[in-house]
PDB file of C-alpha atoms in Angstrom:
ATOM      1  CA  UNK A  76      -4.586  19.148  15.803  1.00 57.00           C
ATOM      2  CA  UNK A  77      -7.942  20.056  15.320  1.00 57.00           C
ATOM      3  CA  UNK A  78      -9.834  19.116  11.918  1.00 60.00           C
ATOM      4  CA  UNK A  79     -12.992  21.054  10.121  1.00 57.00           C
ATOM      5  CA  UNK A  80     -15.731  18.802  10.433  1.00 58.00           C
ATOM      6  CA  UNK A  81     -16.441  16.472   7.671  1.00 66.00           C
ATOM      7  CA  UNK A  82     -19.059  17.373   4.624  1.00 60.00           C
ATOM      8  CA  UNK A  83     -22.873  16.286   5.831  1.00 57.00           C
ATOM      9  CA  UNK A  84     -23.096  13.811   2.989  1.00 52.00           C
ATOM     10  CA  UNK A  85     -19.676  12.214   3.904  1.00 59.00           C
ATOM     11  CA  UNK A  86     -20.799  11.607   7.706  1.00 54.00           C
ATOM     12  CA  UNK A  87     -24.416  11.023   7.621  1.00 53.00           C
ATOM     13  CA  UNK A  88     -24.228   7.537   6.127  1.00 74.00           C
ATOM     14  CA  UNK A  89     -22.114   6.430   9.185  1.00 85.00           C
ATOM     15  CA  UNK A  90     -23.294   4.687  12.133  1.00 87.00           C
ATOM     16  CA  UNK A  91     -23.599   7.260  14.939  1.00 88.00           C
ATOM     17  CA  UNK A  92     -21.794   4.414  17.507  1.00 93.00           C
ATOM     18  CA  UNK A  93     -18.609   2.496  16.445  1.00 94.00           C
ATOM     19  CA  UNK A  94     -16.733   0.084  18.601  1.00 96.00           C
ATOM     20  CA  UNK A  95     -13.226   0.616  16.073  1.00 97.00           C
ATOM     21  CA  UNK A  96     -10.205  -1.079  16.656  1.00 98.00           C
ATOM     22  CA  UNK A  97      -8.557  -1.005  13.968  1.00 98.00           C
ATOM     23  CA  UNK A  98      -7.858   0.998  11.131  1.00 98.00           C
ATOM     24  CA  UNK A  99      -5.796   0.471   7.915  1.00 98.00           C
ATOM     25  CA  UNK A 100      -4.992   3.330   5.319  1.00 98.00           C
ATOM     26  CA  UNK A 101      -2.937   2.971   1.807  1.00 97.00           C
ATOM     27  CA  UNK A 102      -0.237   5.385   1.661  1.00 97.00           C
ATOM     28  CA  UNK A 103       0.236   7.295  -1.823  1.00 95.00           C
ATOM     29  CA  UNK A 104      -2.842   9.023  -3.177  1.00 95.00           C
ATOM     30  CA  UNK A 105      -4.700   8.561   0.397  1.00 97.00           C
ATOM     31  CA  UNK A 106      -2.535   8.596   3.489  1.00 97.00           C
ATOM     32  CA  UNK A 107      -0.208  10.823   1.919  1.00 96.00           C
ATOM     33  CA  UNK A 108      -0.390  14.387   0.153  1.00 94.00           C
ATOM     34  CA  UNK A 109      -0.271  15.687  -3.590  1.00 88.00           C
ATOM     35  CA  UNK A 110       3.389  16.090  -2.967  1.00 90.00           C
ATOM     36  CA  UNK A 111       3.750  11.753  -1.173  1.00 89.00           C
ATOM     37  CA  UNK A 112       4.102  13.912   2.488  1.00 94.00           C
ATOM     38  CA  UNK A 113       2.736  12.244   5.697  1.00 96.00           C
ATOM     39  CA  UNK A 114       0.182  14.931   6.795  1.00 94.00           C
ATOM     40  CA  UNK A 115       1.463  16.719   9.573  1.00 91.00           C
ATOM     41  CA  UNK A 116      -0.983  15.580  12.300  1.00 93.00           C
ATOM     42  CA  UNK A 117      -0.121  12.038  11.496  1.00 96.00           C
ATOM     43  CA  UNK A 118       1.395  11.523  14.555  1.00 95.00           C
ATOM     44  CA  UNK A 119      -0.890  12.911  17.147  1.00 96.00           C
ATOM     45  CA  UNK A 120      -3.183  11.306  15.577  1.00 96.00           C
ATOM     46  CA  UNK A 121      -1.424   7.807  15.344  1.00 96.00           C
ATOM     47  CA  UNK A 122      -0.815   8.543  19.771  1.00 95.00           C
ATOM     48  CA  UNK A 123      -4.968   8.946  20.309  1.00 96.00           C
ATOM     49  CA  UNK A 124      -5.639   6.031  18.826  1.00 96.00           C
ATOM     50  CA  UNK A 125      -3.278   3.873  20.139  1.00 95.00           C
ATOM     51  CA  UNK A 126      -4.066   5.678  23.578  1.00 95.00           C
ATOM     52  CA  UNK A 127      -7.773   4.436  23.148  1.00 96.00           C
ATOM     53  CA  UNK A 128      -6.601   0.947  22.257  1.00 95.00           C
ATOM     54  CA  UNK A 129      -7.122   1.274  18.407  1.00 97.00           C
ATOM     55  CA  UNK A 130      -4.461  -0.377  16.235  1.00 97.00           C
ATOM     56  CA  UNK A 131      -3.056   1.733  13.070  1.00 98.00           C
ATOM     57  CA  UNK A 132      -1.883  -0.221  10.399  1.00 98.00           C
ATOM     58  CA  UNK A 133       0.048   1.038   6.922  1.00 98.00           C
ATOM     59  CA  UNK A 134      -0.730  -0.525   4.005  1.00 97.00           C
ATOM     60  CA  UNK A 135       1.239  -0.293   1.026  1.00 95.00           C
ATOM     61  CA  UNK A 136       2.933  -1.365  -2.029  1.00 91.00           C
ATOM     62  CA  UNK A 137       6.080  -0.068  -0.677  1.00 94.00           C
ATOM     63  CA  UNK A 138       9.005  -1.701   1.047  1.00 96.00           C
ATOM     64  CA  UNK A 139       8.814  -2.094   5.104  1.00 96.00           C
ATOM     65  CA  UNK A 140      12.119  -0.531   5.262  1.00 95.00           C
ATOM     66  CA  UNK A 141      10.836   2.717   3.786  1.00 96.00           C
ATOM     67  CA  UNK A 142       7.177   2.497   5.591  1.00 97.00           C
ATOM     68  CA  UNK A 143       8.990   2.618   8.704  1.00 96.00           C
ATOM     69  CA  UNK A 144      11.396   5.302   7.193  1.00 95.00           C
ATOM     70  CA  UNK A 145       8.425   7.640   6.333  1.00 96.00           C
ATOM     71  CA  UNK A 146       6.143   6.811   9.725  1.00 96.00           C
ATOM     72  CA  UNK A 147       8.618   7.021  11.867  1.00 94.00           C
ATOM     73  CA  UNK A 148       8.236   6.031  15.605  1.00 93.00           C
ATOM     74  CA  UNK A 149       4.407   6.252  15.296  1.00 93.00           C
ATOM     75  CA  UNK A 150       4.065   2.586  13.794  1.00 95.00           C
ATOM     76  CA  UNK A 151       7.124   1.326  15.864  1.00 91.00           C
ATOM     77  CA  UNK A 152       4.829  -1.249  17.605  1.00 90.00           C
ATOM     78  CA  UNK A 153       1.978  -1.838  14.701  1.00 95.00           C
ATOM     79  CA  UNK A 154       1.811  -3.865  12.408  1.00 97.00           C
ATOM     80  CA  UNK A 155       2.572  -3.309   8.735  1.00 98.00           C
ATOM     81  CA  UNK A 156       1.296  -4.489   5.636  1.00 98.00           C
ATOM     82  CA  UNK A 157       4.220  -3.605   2.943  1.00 96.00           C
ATOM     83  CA  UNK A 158       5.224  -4.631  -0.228  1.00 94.00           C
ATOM     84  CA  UNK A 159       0.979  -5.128  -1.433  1.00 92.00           C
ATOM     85  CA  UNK A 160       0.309  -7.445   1.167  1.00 95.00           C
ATOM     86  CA  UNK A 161       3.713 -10.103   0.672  1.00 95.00           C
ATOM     87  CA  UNK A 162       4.833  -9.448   3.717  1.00 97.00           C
ATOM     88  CA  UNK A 163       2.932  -8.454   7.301  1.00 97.00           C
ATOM     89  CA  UNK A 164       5.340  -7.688   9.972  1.00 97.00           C
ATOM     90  CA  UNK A 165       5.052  -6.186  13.966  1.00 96.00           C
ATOM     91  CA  UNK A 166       8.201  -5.072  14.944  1.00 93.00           C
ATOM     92  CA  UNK A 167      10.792  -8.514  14.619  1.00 93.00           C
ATOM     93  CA  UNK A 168       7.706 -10.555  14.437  1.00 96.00           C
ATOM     94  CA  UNK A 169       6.249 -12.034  10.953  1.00 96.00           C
ATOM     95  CA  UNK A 170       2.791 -12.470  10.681  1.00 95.00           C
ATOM     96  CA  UNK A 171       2.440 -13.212   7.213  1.00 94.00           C
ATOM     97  CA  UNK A 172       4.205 -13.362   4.167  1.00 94.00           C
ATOM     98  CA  UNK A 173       4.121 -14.716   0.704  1.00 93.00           C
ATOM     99  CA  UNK A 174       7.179 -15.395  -1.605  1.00 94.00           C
ATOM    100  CA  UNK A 175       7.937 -16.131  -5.709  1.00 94.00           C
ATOM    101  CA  UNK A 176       9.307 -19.148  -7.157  1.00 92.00           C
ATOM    102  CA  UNK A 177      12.750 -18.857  -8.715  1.00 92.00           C
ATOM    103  CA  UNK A 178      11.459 -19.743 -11.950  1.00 92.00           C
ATOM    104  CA  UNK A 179       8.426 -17.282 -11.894  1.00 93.00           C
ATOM    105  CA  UNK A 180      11.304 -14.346 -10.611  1.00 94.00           C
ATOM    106  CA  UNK A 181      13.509 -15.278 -13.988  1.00 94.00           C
ATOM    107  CA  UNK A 182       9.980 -14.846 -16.344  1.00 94.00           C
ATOM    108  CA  UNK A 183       9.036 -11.603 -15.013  1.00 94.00           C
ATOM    109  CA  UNK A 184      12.511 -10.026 -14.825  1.00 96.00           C
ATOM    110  CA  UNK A 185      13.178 -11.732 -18.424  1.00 95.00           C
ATOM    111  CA  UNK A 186       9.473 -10.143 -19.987  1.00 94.00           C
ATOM    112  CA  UNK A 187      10.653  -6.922 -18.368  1.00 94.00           C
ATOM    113  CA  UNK A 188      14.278  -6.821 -20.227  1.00 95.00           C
ATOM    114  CA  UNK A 189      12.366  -7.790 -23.521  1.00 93.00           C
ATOM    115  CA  UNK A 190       9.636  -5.027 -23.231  1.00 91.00           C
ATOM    116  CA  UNK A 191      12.469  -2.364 -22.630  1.00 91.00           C
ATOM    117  CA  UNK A 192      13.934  -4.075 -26.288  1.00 92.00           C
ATOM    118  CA  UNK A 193      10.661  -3.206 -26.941  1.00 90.00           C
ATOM    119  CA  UNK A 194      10.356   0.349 -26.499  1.00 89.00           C
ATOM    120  CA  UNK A 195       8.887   0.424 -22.963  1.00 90.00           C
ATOM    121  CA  UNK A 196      10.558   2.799 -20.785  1.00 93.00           C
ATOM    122  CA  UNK A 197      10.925   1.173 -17.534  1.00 94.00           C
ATOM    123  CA  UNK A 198      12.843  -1.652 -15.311  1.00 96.00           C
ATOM    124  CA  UNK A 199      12.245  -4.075 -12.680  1.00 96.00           C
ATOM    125  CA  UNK A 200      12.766  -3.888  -9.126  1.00 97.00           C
ATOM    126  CA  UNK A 201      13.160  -7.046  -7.163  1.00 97.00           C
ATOM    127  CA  UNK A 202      11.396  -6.764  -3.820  1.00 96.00           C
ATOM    128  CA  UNK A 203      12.682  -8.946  -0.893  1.00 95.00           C
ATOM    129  CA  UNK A 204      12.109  -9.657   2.507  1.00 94.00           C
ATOM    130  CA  UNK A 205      15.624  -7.734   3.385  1.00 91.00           C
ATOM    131  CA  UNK A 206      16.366  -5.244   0.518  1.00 95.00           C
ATOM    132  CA  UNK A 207      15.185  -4.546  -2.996  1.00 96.00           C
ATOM    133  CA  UNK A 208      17.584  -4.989  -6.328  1.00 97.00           C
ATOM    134  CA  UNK A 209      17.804  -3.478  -9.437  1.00 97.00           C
ATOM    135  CA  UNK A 210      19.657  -3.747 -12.550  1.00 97.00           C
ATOM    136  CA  UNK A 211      18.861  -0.411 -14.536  1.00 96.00           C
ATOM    137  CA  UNK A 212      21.154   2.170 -12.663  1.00 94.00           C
ATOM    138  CA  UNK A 213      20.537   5.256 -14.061  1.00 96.00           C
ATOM    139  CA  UNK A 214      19.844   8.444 -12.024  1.00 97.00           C
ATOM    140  CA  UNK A 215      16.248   9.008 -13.866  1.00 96.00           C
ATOM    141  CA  UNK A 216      15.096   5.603 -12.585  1.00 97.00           C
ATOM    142  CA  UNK A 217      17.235   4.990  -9.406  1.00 97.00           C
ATOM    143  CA  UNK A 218      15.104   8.292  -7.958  1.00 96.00           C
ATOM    144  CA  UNK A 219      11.605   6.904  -8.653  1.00 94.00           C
ATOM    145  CA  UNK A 220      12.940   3.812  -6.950  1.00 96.00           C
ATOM    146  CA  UNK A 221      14.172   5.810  -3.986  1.00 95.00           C
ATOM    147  CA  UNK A 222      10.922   7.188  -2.820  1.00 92.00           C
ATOM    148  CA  UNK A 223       9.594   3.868  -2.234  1.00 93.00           C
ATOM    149  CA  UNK A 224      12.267   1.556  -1.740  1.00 96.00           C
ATOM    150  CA  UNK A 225      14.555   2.527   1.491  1.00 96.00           C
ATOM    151  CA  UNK A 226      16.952  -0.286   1.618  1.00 96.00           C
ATOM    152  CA  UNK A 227      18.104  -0.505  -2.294  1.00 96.00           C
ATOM    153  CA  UNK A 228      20.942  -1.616  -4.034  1.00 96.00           C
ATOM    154  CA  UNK A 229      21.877  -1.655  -7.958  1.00 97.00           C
ATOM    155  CA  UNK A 230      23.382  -5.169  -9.213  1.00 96.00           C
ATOM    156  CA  UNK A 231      24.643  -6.367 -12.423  1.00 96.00           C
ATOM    157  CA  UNK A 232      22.456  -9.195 -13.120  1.00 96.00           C
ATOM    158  CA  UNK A 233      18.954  -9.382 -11.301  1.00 96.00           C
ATOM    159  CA  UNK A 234      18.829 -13.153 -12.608  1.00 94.00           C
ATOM    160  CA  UNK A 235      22.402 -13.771 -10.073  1.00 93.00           C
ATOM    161  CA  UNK A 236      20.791 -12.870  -7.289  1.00 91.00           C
ATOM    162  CA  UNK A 237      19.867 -15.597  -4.104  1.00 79.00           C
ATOM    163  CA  UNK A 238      15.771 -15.809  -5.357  1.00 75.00           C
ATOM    164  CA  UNK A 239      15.069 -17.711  -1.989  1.00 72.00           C
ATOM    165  CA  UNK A 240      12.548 -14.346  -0.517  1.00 91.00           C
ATOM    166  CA  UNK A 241      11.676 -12.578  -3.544  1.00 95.00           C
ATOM    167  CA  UNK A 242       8.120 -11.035  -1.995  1.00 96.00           C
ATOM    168  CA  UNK A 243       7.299  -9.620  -5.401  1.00 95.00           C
ATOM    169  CA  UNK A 244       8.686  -7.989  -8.700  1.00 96.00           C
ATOM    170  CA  UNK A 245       7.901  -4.518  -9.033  1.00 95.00           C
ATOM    171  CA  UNK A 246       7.978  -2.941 -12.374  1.00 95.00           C
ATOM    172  CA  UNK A 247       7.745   1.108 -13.133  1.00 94.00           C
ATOM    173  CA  UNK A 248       6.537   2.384 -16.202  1.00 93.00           C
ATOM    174  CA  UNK A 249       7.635   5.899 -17.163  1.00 94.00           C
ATOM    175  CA  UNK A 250       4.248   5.886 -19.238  1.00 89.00           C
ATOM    176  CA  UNK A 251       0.863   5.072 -17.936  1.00 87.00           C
ATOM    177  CA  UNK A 252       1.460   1.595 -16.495  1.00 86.00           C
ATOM    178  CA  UNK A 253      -2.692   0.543 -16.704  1.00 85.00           C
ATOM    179  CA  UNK A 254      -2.369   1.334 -20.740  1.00 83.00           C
ATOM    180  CA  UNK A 255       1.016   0.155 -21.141  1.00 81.00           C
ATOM    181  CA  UNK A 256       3.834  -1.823 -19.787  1.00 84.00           C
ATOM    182  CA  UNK A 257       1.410  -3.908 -17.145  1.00 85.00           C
ATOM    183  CA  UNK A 258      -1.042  -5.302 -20.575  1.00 85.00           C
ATOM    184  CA  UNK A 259       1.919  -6.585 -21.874  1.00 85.00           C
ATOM    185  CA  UNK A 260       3.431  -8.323 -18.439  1.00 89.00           C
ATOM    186  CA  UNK A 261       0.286 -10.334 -17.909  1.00 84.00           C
ATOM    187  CA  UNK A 262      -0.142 -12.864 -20.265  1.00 88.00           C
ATOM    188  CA  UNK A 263       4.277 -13.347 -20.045  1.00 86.00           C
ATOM    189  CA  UNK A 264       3.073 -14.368 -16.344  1.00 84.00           C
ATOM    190  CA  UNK A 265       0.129 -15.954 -16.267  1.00 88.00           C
ATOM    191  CA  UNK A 266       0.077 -18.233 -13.185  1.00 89.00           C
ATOM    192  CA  UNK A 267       1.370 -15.411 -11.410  1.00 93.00           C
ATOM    193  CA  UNK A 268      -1.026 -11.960 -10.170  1.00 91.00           C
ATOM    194  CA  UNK A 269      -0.542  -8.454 -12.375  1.00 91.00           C
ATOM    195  CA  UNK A 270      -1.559  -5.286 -10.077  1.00 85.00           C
ATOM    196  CA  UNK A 271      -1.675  -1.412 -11.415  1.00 86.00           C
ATOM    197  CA  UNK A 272      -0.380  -0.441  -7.952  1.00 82.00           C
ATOM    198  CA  UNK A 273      -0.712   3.231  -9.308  1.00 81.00           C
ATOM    199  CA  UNK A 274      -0.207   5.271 -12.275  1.00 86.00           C
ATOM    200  CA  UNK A 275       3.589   4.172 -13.139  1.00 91.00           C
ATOM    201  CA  UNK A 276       4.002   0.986 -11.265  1.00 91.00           C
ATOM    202  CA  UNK A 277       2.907  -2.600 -11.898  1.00 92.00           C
ATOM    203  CA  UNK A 278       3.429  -5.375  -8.851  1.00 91.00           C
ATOM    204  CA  UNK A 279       3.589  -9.247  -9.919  1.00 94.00           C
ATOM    205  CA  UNK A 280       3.088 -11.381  -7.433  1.00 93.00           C
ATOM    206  CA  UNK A 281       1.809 -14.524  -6.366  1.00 93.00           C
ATOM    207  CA  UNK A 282      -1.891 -15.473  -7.243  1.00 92.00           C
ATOM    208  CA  UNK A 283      -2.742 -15.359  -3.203  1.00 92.00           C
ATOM    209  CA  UNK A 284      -0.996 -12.116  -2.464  1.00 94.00           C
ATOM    210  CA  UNK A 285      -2.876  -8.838  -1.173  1.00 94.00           C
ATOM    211  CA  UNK A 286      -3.616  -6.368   0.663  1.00 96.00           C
ATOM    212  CA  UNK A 287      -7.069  -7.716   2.009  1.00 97.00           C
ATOM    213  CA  UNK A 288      -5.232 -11.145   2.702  1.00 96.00           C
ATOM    214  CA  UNK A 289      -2.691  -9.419   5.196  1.00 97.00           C
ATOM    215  CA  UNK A 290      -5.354  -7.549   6.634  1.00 98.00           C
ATOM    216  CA  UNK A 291      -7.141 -10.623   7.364  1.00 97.00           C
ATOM    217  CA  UNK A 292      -4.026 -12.333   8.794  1.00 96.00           C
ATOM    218  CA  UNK A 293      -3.743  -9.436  11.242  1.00 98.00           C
ATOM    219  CA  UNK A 294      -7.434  -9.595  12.312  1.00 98.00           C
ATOM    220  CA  UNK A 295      -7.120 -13.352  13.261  1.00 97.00           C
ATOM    221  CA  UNK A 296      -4.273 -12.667  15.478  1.00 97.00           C
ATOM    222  CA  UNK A 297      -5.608  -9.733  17.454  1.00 97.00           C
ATOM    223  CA  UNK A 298      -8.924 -11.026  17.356  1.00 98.00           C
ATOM    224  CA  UNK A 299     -10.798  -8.028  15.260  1.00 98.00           C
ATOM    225  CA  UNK A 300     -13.415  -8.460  13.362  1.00 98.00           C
ATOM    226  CA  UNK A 301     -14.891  -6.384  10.356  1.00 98.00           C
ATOM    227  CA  UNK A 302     -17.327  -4.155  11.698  1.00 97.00           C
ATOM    228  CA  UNK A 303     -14.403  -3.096  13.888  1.00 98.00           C
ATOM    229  CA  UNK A 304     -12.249  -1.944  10.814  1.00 98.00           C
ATOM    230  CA  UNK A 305     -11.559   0.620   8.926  1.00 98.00           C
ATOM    231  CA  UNK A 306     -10.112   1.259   5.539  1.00 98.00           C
ATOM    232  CA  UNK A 307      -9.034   4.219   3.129  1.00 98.00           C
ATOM    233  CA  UNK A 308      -7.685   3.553  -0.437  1.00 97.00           C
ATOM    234  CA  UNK A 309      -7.701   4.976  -3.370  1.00 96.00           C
ATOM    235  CA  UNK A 310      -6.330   2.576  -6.346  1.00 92.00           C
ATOM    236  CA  UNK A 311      -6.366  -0.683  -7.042  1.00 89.00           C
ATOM    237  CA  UNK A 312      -3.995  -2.792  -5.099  1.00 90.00           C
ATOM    238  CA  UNK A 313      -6.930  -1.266  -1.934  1.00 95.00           C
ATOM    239  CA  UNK A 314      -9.486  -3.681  -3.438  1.00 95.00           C
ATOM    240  CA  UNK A 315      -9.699  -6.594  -1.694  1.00 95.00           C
ATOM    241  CA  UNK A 316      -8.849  -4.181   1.478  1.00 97.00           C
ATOM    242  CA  UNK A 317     -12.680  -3.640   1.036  1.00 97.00           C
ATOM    243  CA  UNK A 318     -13.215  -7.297   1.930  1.00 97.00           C
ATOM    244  CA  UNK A 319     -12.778  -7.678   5.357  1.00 98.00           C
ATOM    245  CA  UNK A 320     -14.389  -3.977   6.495  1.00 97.00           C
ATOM    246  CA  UNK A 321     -17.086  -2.289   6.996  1.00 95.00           C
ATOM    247  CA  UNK A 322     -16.096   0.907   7.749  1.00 96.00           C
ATOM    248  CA  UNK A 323     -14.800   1.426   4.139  1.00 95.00           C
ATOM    249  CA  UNK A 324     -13.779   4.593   2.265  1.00 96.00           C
ATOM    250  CA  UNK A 325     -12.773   5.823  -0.624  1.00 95.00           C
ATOM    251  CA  UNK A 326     -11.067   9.250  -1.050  1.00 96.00           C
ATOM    252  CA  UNK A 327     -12.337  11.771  -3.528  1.00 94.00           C
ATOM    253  CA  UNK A 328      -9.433  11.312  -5.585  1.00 95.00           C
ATOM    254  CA  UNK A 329      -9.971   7.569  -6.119  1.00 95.00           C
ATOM    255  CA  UNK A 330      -9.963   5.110  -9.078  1.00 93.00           C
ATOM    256  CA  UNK A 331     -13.343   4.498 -10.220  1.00 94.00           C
ATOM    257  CA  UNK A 332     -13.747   0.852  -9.226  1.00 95.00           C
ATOM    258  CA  UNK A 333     -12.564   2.017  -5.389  1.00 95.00           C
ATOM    259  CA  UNK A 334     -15.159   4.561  -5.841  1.00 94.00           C
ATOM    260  CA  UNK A 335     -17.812   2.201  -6.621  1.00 94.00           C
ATOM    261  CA  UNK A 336     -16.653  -0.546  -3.815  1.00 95.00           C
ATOM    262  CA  UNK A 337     -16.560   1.678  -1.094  1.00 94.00           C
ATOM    263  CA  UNK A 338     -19.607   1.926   1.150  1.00 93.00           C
ATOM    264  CA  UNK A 339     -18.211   5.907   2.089  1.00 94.00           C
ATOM    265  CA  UNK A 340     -16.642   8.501   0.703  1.00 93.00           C
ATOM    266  CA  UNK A 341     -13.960  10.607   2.588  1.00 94.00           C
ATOM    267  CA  UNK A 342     -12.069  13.680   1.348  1.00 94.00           C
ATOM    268  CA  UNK A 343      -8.695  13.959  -1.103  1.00 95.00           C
ATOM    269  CA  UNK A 344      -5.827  13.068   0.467  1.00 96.00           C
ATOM    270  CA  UNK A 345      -4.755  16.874  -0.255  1.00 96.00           C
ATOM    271  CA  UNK A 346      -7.535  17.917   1.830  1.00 94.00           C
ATOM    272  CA  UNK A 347      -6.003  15.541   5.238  1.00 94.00           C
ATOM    273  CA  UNK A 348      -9.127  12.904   3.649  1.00 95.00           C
ATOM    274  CA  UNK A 349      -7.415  10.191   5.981  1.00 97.00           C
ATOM    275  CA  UNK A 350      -6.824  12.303   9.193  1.00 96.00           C
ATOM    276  CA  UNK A 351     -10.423  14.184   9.158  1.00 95.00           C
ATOM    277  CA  UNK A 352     -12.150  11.011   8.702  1.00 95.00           C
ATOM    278  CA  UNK A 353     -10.562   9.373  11.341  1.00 96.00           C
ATOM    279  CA  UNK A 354     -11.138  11.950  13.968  1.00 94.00           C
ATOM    280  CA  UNK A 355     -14.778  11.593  13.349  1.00 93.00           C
ATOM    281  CA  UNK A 356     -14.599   8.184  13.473  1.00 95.00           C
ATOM    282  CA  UNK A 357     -13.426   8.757  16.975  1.00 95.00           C
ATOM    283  CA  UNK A 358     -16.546  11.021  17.784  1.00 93.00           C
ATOM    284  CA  UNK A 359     -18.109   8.265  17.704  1.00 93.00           C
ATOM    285  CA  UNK A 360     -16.494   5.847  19.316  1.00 90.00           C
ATOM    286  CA  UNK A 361     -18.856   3.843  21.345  1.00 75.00           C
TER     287      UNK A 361
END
């Protein structure tokens, strides 16, 4: 597929030769269109850069299950950063991954059951290593859960479950999760980390978990360094994505603080931001 070039004051700051090898994109509100659809040229894409040796790596807050669901054969042999960085995986192989205490799993999932007392419309998923659990089973909430969460099963009692791999709690908020729910879930939890993963969910974690932590697991094992990386986000579970590259971009439909972090700019992700960007990047490809 073919892409109209790129805006003069996106591609001028950039280095006119690259030696890129690898290159990691968020998935809702960059990767992914207004309406969470993988652009269509995703996969030719995905095939030119792995034909030139250049590694393409999803990173997400969402489950592995449901990365490799939604990207198909195209990251069959990648690696993948899912559930915010918890847990890195390349095919059967484990790279990296983080897990919660029982004790910290029982706080979170107890603050969440006392905020919905509360008022708060939402619910707690419990993301791990296999599947992800939740408690609140009705149709309204089940579907938000759906469209990130692949391999998903309703229980009675979150608290009953095995806690041994618990990567993460993941909480949606039916409100604005930034001005709501997530305020209240971080000082219930504070020796654990509180992320605005986007507009409606909240991910807590463990204090070392994230994105930019994977990424850096996967750069010590294939030997790639920074200036060989890319990265496209747009909210702020990308942040410490910007850590470990120098190619860095923000789309134009970012959260202010990406915005500001980035050292470039790319399109929306309704405009293909990800895809253009990348096939200049390949222009010039040293």
């Amino acid at each position: 597929m073919n892409y109209a070039p790129l805006p003069n004051e996106l591609t001028d700051p950039l280095p006119s030769r690259i030696d890129l090898r690898l290159v990691v994109s968020d998935m809702d509100g960059t990767l992914m269109d207004g309406t969470r659809r993988v652009p269509a040229g995703f996969t030719d894409m995905a095939a030119r850069m792995r034909s030139r040796g250049i590694l393409f790596v999803p990173a997400s807050g969402r489950q592995l299950a449901n990365l490799h669901h939604v990207l198909g054969d195209a990251i069959d042999d990648a690696p993948v950063i899912a559930e915010n960085g918890a847990l890195v995986k390349q095919g059967a192989t484990e790279i990296h991954s983080d897990t919660m205490s029982a004790a910290d799993v029982a706080t979170v999932v107890t603050t969440v059951r006392s905020l919905r007392e509360q008022g708060y419309d939402g619910g707690a998923v419990m993301a791990c290593k296999q599947s992800a659990y939740i408690e609140r089973a009705d149709a309204r909430f089940i579907t938000m859960c759906d469209t990130y969460y692949t391999a998903l099963a309703v229980v009675d009692d979150l608290l009953a479950l095995n806690r041994a791999e618990v990567l993460k709690v993941a909480v949606y908020d039916f409100g604005d999760a930034e001005e709501g729910s997530a305020a209240a879930l971080g000082p219930a939890a504070p020796g654990l980390q509180t992320v605005v993963s986007g507009k409606h969910w909240t991910d807590i974690m463990p204090k070392a978990v994230s994105k930019g932590r994977a990424l850096a697991a996967i750069q010590a094992r294939f030997g790639i360094a920074p200036a060989q990386t890319a990265v496209f986000g747009d909210y702020l579970n990308d942040l410490d994505l910007y850590d470990h590259a120098e190619l860095s971009f923000a789309v134009a439909n970012a959260h202010p603080r990406i915005t500001a972090t980035a050292r470039y700019r790319a399109p929306a992700n309704t405009e293909d931001g990800v895809l253009r960007t990348i096939a200049e990047l390949l222009t010039r490809q040293g």
